[in-house]
Coordinates of C-alpha atoms in Angstrom, one line a residue:
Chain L
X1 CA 113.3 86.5 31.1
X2 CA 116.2 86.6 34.2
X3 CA 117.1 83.4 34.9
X4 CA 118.6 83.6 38.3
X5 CA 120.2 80.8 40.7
X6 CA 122.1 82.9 43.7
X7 CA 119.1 83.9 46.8
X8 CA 121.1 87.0 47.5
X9 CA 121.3 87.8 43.6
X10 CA 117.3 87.5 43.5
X11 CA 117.2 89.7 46.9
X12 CA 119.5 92.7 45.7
X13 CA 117.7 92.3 42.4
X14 CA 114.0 92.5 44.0
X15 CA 114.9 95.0 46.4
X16 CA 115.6 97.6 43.7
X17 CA 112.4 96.8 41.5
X18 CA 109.9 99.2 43.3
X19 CA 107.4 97.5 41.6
X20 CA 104.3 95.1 42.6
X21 CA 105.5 91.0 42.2
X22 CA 103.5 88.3 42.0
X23 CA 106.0 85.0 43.1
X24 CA 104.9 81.5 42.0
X25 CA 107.4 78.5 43.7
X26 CA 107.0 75.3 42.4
X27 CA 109.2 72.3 42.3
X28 CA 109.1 72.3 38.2
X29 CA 107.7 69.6 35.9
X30 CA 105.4 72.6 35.2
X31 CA 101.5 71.7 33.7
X32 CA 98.3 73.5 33.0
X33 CA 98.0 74.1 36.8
X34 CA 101.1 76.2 37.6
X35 CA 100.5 78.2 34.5
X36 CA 97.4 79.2 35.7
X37 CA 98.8 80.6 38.6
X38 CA 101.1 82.9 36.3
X39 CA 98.1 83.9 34.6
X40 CA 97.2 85.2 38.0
X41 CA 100.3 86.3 39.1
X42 CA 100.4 88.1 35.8
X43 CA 96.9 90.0 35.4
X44 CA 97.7 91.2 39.2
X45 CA 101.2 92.3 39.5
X46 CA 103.8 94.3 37.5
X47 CA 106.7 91.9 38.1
X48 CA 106.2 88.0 38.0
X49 CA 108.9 85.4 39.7
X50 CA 108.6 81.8 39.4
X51 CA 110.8 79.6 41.5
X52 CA 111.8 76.3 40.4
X53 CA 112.8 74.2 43.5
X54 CA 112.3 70.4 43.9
X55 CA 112.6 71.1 47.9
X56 CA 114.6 68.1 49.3
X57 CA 113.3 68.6 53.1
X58 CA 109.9 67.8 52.1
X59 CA 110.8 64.2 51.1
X60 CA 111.2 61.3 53.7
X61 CA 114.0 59.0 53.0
X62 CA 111.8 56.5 51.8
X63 CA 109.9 59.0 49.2
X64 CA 110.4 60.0 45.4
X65 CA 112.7 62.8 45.6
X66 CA 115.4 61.2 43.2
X67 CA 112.4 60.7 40.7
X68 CA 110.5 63.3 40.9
X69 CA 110.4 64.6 37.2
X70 CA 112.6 66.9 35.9
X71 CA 112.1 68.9 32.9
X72 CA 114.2 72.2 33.0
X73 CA 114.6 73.1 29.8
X74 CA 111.0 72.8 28.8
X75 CA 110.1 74.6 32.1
X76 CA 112.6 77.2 31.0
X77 CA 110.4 78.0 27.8
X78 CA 107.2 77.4 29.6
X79 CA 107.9 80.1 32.2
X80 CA 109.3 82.3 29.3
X81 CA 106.4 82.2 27.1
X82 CA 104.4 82.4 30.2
X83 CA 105.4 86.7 30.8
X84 CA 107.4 85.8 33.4
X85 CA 110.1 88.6 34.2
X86 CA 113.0 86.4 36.5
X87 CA 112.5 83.0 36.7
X88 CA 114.2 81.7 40.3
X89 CA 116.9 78.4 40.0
X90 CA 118.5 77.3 42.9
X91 CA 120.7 74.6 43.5
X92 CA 120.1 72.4 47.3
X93 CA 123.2 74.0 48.6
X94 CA 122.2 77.6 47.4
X95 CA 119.3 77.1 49.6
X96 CA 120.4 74.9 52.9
X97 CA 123.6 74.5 54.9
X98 CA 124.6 72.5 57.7
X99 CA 122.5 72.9 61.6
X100 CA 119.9 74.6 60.4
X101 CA 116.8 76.9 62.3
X102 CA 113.7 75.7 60.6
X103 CA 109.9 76.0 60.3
X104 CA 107.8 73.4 62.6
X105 CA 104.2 72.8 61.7
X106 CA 101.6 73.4 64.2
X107 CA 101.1 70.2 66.5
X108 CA 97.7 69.5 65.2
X109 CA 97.1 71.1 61.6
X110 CA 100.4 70.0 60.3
X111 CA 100.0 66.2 61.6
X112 CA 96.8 64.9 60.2
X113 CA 95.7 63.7 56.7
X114 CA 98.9 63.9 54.5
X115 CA 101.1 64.9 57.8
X116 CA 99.9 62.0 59.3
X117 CA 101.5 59.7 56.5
X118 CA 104.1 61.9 55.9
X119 CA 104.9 63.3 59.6
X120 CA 108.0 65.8 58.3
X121 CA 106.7 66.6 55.2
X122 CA 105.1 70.0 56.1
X123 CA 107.9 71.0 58.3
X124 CA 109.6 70.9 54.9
X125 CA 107.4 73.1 52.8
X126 CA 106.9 75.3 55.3
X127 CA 110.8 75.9 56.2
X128 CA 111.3 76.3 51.9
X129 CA 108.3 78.6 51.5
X130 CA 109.7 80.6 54.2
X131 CA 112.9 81.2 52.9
X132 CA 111.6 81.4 49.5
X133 CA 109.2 84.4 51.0
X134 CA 112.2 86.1 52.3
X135 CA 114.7 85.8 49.6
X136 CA 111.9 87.0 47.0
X137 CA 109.9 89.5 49.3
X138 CA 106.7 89.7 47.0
X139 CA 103.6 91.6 47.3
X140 CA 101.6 88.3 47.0
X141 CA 102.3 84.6 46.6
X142 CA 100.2 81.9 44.1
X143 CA 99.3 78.5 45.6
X144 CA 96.8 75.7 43.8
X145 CA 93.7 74.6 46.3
X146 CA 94.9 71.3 45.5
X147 CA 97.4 71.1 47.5
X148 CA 94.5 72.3 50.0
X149 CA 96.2 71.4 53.4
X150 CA 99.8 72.8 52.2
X151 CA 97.9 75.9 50.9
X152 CA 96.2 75.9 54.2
X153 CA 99.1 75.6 56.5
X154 CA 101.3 78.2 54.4
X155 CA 98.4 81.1 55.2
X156 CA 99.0 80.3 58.8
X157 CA 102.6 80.5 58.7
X158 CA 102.0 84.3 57.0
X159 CA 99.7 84.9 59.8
X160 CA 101.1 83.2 62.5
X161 CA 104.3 84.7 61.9
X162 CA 102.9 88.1 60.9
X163 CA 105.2 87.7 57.0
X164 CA 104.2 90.4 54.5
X165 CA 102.9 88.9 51.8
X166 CA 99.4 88.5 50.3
X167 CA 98.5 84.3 49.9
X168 CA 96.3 83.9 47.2
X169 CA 94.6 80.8 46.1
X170 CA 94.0 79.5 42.5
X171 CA 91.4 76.7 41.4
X172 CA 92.6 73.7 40.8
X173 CA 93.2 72.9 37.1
X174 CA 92.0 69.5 35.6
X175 CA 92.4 67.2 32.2
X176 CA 89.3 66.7 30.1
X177 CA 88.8 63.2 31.7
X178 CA 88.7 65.3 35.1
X179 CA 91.4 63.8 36.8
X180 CA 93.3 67.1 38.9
X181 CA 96.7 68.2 37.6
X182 CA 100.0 66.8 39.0
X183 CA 103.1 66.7 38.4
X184 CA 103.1 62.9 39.5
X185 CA 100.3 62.1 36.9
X186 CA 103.1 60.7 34.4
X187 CA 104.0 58.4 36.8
X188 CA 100.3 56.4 36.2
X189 CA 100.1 54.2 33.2
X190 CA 97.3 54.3 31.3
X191 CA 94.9 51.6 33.4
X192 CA 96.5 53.2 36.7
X193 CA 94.7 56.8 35.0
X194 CA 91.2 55.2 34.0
X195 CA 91.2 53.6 38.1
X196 CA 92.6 57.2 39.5
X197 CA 89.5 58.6 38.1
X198 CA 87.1 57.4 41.0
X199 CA 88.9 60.2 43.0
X200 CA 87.5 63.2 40.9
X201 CA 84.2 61.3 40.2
X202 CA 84.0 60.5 43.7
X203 CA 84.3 64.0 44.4
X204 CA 81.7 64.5 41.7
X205 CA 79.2 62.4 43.6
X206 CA 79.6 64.2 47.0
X207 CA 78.4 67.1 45.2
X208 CA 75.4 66.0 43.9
X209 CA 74.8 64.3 46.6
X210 CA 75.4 68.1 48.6
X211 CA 73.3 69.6 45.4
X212 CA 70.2 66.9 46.9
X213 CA 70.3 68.6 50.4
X214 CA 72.7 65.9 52.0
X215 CA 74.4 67.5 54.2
X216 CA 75.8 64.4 56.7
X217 CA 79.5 64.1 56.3
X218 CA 79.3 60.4 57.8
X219 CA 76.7 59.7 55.1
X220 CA 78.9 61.5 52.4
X221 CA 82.1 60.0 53.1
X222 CA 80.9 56.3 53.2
X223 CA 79.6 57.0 50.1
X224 CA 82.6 58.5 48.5
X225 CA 84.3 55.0 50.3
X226 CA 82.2 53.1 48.5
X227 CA 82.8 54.6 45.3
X228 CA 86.8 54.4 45.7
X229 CA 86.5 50.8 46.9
X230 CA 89.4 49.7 44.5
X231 CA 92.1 52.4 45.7
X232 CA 94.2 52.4 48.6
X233 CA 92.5 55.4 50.0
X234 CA 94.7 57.3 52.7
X235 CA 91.6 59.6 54.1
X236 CA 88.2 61.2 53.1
X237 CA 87.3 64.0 54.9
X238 CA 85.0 67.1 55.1
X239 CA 86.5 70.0 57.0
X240 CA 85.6 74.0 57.5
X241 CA 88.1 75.9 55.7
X242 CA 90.0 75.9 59.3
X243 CA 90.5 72.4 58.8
X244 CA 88.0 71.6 61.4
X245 CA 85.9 68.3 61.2
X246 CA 82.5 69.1 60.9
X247 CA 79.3 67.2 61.0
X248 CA 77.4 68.7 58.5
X249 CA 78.8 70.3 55.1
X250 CA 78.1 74.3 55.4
X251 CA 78.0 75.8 51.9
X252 CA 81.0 78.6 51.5
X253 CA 83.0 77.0 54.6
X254 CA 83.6 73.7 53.5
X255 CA 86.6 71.2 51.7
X256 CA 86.4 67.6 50.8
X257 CA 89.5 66.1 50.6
X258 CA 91.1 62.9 49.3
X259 CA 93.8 61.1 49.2
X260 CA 94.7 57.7 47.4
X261 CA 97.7 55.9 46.1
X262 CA 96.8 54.4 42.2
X263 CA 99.8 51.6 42.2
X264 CA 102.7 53.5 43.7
X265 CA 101.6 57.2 43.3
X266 CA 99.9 58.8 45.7
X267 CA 97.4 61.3 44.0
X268 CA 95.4 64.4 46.0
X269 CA 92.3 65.9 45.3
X270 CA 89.6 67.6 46.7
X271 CA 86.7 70.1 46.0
X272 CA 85.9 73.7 47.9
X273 CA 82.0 74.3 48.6
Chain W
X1 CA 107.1 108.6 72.0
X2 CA 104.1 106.5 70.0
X3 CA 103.0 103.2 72.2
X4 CA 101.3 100.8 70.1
X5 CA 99.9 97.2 71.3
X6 CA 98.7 96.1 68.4
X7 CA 100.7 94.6 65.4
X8 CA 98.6 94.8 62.4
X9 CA 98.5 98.8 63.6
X10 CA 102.3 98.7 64.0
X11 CA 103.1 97.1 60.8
X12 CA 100.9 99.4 58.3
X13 CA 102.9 102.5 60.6
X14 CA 106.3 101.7 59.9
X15 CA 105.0 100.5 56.3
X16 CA 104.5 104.0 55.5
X17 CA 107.3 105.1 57.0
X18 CA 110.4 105.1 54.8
X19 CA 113.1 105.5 57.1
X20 CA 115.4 103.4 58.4
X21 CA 114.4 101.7 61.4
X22 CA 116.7 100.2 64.1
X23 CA 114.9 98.0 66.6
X24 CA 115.7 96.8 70.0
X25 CA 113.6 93.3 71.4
X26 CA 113.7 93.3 75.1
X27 CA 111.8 91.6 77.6
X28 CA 110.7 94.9 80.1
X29 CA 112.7 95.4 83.0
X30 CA 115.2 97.8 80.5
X31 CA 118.6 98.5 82.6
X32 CA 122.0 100.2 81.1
X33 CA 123.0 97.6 78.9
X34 CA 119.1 98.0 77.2
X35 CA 119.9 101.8 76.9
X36 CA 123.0 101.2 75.4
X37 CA 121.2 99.5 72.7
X38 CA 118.7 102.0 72.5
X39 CA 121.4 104.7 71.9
X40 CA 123.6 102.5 69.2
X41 CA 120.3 102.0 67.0
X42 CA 119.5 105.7 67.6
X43 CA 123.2 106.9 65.9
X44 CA 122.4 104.6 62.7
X45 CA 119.1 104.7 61.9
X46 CA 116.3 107.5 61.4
X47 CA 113.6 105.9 63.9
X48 CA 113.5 103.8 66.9
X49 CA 111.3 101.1 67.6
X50 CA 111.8 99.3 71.2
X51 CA 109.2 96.3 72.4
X52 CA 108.8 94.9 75.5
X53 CA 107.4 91.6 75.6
X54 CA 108.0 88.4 77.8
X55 CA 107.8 86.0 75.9
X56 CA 106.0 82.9 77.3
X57 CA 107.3 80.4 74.9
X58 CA 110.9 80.7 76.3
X59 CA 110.1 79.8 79.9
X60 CA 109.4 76.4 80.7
X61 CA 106.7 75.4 82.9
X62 CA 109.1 75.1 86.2
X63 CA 111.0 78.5 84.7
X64 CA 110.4 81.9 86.4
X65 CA 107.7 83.5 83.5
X66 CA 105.1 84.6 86.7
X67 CA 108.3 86.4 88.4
X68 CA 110.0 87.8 86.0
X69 CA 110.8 91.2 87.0
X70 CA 108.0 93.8 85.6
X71 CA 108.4 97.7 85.7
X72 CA 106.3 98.9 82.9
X73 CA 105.9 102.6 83.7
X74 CA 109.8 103.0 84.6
X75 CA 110.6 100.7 81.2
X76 CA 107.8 103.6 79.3
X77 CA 110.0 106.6 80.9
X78 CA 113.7 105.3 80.3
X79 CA 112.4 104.8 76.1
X80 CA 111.1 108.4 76.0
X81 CA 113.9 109.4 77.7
X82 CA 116.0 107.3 75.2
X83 CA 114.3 108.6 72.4
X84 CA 112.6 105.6 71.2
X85 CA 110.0 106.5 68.3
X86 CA 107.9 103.3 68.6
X87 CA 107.3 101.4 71.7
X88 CA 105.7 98.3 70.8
X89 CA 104.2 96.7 74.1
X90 CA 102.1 94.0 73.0
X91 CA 100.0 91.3 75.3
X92 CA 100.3 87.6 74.7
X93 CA 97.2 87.1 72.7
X94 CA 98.5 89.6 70.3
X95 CA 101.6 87.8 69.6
X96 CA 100.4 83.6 70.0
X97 CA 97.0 81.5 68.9
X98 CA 96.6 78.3 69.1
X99 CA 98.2 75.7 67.3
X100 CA 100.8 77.7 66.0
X101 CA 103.6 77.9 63.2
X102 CA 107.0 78.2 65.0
X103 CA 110.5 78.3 64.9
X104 CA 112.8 74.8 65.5
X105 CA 116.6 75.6 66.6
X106 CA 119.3 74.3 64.9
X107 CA 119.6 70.3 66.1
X108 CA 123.2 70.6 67.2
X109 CA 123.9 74.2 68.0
X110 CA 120.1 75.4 69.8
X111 CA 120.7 72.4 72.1
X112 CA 124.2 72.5 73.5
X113 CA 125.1 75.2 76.8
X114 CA 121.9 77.0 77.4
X115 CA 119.7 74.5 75.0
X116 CA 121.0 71.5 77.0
X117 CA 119.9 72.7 80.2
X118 CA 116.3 74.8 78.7
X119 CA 115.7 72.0 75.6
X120 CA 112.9 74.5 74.6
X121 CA 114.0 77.2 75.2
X122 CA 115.7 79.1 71.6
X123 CA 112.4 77.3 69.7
X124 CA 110.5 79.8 72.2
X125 CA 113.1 83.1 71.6
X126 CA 113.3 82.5 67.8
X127 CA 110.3 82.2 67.1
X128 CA 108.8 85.4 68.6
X129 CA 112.2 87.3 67.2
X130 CA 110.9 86.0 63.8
X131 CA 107.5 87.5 64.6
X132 CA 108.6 90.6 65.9
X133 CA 111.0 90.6 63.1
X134 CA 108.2 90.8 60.3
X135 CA 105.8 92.7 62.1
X136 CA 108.3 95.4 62.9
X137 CA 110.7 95.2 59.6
X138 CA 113.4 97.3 60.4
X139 CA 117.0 98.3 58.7
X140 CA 118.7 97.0 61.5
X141 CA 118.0 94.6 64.7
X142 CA 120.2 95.4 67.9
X143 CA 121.3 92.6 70.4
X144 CA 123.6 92.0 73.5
X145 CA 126.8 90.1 73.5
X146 CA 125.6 88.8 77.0
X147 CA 123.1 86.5 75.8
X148 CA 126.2 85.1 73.3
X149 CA 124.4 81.6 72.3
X150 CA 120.9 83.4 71.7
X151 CA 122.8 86.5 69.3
X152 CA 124.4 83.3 67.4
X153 CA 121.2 81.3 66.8
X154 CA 119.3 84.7 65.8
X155 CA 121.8 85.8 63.4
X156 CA 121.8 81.6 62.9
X157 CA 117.7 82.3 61.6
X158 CA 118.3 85.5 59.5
X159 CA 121.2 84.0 57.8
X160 CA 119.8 81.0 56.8
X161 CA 116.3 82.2 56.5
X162 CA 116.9 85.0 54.3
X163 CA 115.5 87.3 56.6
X164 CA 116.0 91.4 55.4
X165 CA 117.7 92.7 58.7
X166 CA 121.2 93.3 59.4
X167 CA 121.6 91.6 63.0
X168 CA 124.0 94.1 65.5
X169 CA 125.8 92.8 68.4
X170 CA 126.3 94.9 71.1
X171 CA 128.9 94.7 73.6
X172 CA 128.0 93.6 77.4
X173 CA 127.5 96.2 80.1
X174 CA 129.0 95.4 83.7
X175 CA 127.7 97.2 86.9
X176 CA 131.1 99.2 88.7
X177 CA 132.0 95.7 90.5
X178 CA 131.8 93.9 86.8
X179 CA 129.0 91.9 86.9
X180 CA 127.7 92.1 83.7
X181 CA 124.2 93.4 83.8
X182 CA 121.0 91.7 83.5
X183 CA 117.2 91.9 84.2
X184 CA 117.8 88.9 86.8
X185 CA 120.2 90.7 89.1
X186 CA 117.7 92.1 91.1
X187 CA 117.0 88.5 92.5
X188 CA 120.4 88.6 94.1
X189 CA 120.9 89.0 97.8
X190 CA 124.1 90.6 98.9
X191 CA 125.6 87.6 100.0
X192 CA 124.8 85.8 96.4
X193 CA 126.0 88.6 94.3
X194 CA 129.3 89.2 96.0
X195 CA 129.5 85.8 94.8
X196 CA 128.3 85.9 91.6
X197 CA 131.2 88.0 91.0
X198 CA 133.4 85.0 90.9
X199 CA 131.8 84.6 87.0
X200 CA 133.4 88.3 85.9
X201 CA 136.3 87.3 87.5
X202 CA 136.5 83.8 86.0
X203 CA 136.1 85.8 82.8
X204 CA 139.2 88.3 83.4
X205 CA 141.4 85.6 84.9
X206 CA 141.1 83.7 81.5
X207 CA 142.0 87.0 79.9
X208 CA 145.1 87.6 81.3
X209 CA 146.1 83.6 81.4
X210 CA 145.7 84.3 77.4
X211 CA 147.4 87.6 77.5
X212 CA 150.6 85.8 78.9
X213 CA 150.6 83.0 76.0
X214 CA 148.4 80.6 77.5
X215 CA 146.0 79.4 74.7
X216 CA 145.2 76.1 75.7
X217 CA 141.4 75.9 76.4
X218 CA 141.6 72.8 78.3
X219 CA 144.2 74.6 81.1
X220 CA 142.2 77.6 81.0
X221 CA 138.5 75.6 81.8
X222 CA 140.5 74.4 84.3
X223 CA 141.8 77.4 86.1
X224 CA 138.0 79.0 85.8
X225 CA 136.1 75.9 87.3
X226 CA 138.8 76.0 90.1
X227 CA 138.0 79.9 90.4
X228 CA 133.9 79.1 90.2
X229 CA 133.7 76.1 92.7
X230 CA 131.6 77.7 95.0
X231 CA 129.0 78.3 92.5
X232 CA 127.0 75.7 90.5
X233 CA 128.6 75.8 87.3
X234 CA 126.4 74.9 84.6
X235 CA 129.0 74.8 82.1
X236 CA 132.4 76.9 80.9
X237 CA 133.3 77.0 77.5
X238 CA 135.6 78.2 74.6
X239 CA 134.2 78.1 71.3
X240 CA 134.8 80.2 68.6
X241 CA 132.2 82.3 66.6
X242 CA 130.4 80.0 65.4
X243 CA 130.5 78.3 68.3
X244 CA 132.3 75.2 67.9
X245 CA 134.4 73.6 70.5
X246 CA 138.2 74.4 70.1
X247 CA 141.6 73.2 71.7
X248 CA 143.2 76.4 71.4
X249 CA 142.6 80.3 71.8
X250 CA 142.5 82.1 68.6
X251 CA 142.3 86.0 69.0
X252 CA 139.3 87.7 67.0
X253 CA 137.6 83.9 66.7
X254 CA 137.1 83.2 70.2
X255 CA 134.5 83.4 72.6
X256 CA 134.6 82.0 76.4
X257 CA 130.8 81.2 77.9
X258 CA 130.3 81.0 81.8
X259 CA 126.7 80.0 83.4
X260 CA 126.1 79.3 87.1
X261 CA 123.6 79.3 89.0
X262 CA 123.8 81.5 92.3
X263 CA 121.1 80.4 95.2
X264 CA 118.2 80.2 92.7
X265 CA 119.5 82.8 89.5
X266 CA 120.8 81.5 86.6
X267 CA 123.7 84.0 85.4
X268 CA 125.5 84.3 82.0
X269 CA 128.3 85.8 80.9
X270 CA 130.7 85.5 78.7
X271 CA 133.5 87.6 76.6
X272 CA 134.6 88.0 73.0
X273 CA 138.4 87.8 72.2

């Protein structure tokens, strides 16, 4: 495995390759979930790149940037044993400068449910995916569906903005107690863990409650509110894969989403149906 | 000469294409200094793709969009005649949906000269040059001099976007009584553009203050506003190349911006030294 940190490096290198890549950007701390998406990336492409970015533009001032977990070296040999051929390492500065043109997200998808707590996040994962796009130019791009409304906001850029690249979306990957991968699970101790597991069982009771014929969102959702009673919940919500509000779940167009913060992490999850 | 509207269509043609490709964005209305553009991306590159669009994000609601000058089937002839490969004359709907992905100009440098005065205006031209950019993916993309501030934040984007295009400048073309040429000139009355020439003039008045030793921007400013008073000046600047404000001339880093309104056109011009 390559392990590259210069964008221009990466670029030459790519342009030269002639071959089918599969690119995977993450921000590191890698888990079950990411190499899932190499598993993808993998079976699908004759070259694999993994970036490993923690993306400072994404973070308010106020949020976890300085302690979001590191774990380079053990990344290092995850993405090694993983098949992947050039593993992507940037350094902030490699990345931004000074006065910069960047990526805005759309005035109403990019502003509501985690945008509207975090009102620049997306503007910050959209301007890095961009540039991340560009530098590595791959046939197709991996992104988890639990990071639904990021993964949903990145395919509109590609459309939007008419990018070549294939987005495709990998199931979200969870621990035998259910709860969905994250980097930021390390974060909960163990009590914060057994109370964070409302959110997947929550999610769990929407869908028998879908598997019954209930197909009321309002209904749903006060349910789900119920059930998470003892969280800080940000939102519940049941949107068309548009990210639409809808009235009634429709089977093969639908999300359920959550949000919650377990003490001081704040953990996402939802379900596609 | 191939006219395509759509951009799905126009992106799988040039995908199969493997030649180099020099392109050439214009807004319609194609006069000399278009041409010229036309012919230096037809020397270094083996096909020519022009598009005519006007854009509707660049325009403001009180801006000129509904009058901007329109000559589609004289723009169609001067490209054949040019030798254009591709023209690429999309309609609004092609290029914009709703609640869109775009483009945010640099905080400092897309809001000073012509961003001061049109705040939304390089959001607008960046971010259809980025979509035009992708959907047309050529070798090489060829700009004016004359729009100085909008050549900077484009090659701005692809710089610190990563974007895989080579951005060339082209130098300004000036009708036989030196105003420099532009799609807006047609708006003049005989009266306004004898004075409109006072801009070129402004321009070679600074020149040869500078070719006698003078290099001090403030006395030169000076001397122009004196030499513009009977237009309304917008603003006169020397920056250098990457546009920041400087005390003194430096030749092969400077660049001196002039725009003025005459009766109800806005005019730019500028020159390189």
């Amino acid at each position: 495995m390559k392990i590259i940190s210069n964008p221009h490096e990466l670029n030459d290198y790519v342009k030269n390759l002639n071959k089918t890549i599969g690119f995977i950007p993450t921000m590191g701390a890698l888990h079950e979930g990411h190499i899932s998406l190499i598993k993808e990336a993998r079976k699908n492409n004759e070259f694999v790149v993994v970036s490993i970015f923690v993306n400072p533009t994404q973070f308010s001032k106020d949020e976890d940037l300085d302690k979001y977990p590191r774990k380079d070296e053990a990344d290092k040999k995850i993405c090694e044993l993983s098949g992947v051929d050039v593993l992507f390492f940037p350094n902030a500065n490699d990345i931004y400068t000074k006065d910069e043109v960047s990526l805005q997200a759309p005035n109403v998808r990019g502003y509501v449910l985690e945008g509207y707590t975090r009102p620049t996040h997306f503007n910050g994962v959209l301007t890095v995916v961009n540039k991340l796009l560009n530098i590595v130019n791959p046939t197709r791009a991996y992104f988890g569906k639990k990071d639904a409304q990021q993964l949903n906001l990145i395919s509109l850029m590609v459309k939007q903005l008419f990018m070549n690249v294939e987005i495709v979306a990998v199931d979200t990957k969870r621990d035998s107690d259910g709860l969905a991968l994250s980097s930021r699970n390390i974060y909960l101790s163990k009590d914060e863990r057994k109370q964070a597991l409302a959110i997947p069982t929550s999610l769990n009771l929407a869908s028998s409650m879908i598997s019954k014929g209930i197909k009321d969102t309002k209904e749903i959702k006060e349910k789900m509110l119920e059930h998470l009673k003892l969280l800080e919940v940000f939102y519940v919500e049941i949107l068309d894969r548009e990210f639409n509000q809808v009235k009634e779940v429709e089977l093969g167009n639908s999300i359920i989403l959550v949000e919650a913060r377990v003490g001081e992490t704040r953990l996402l999850d939802n379900i596609w149906l």
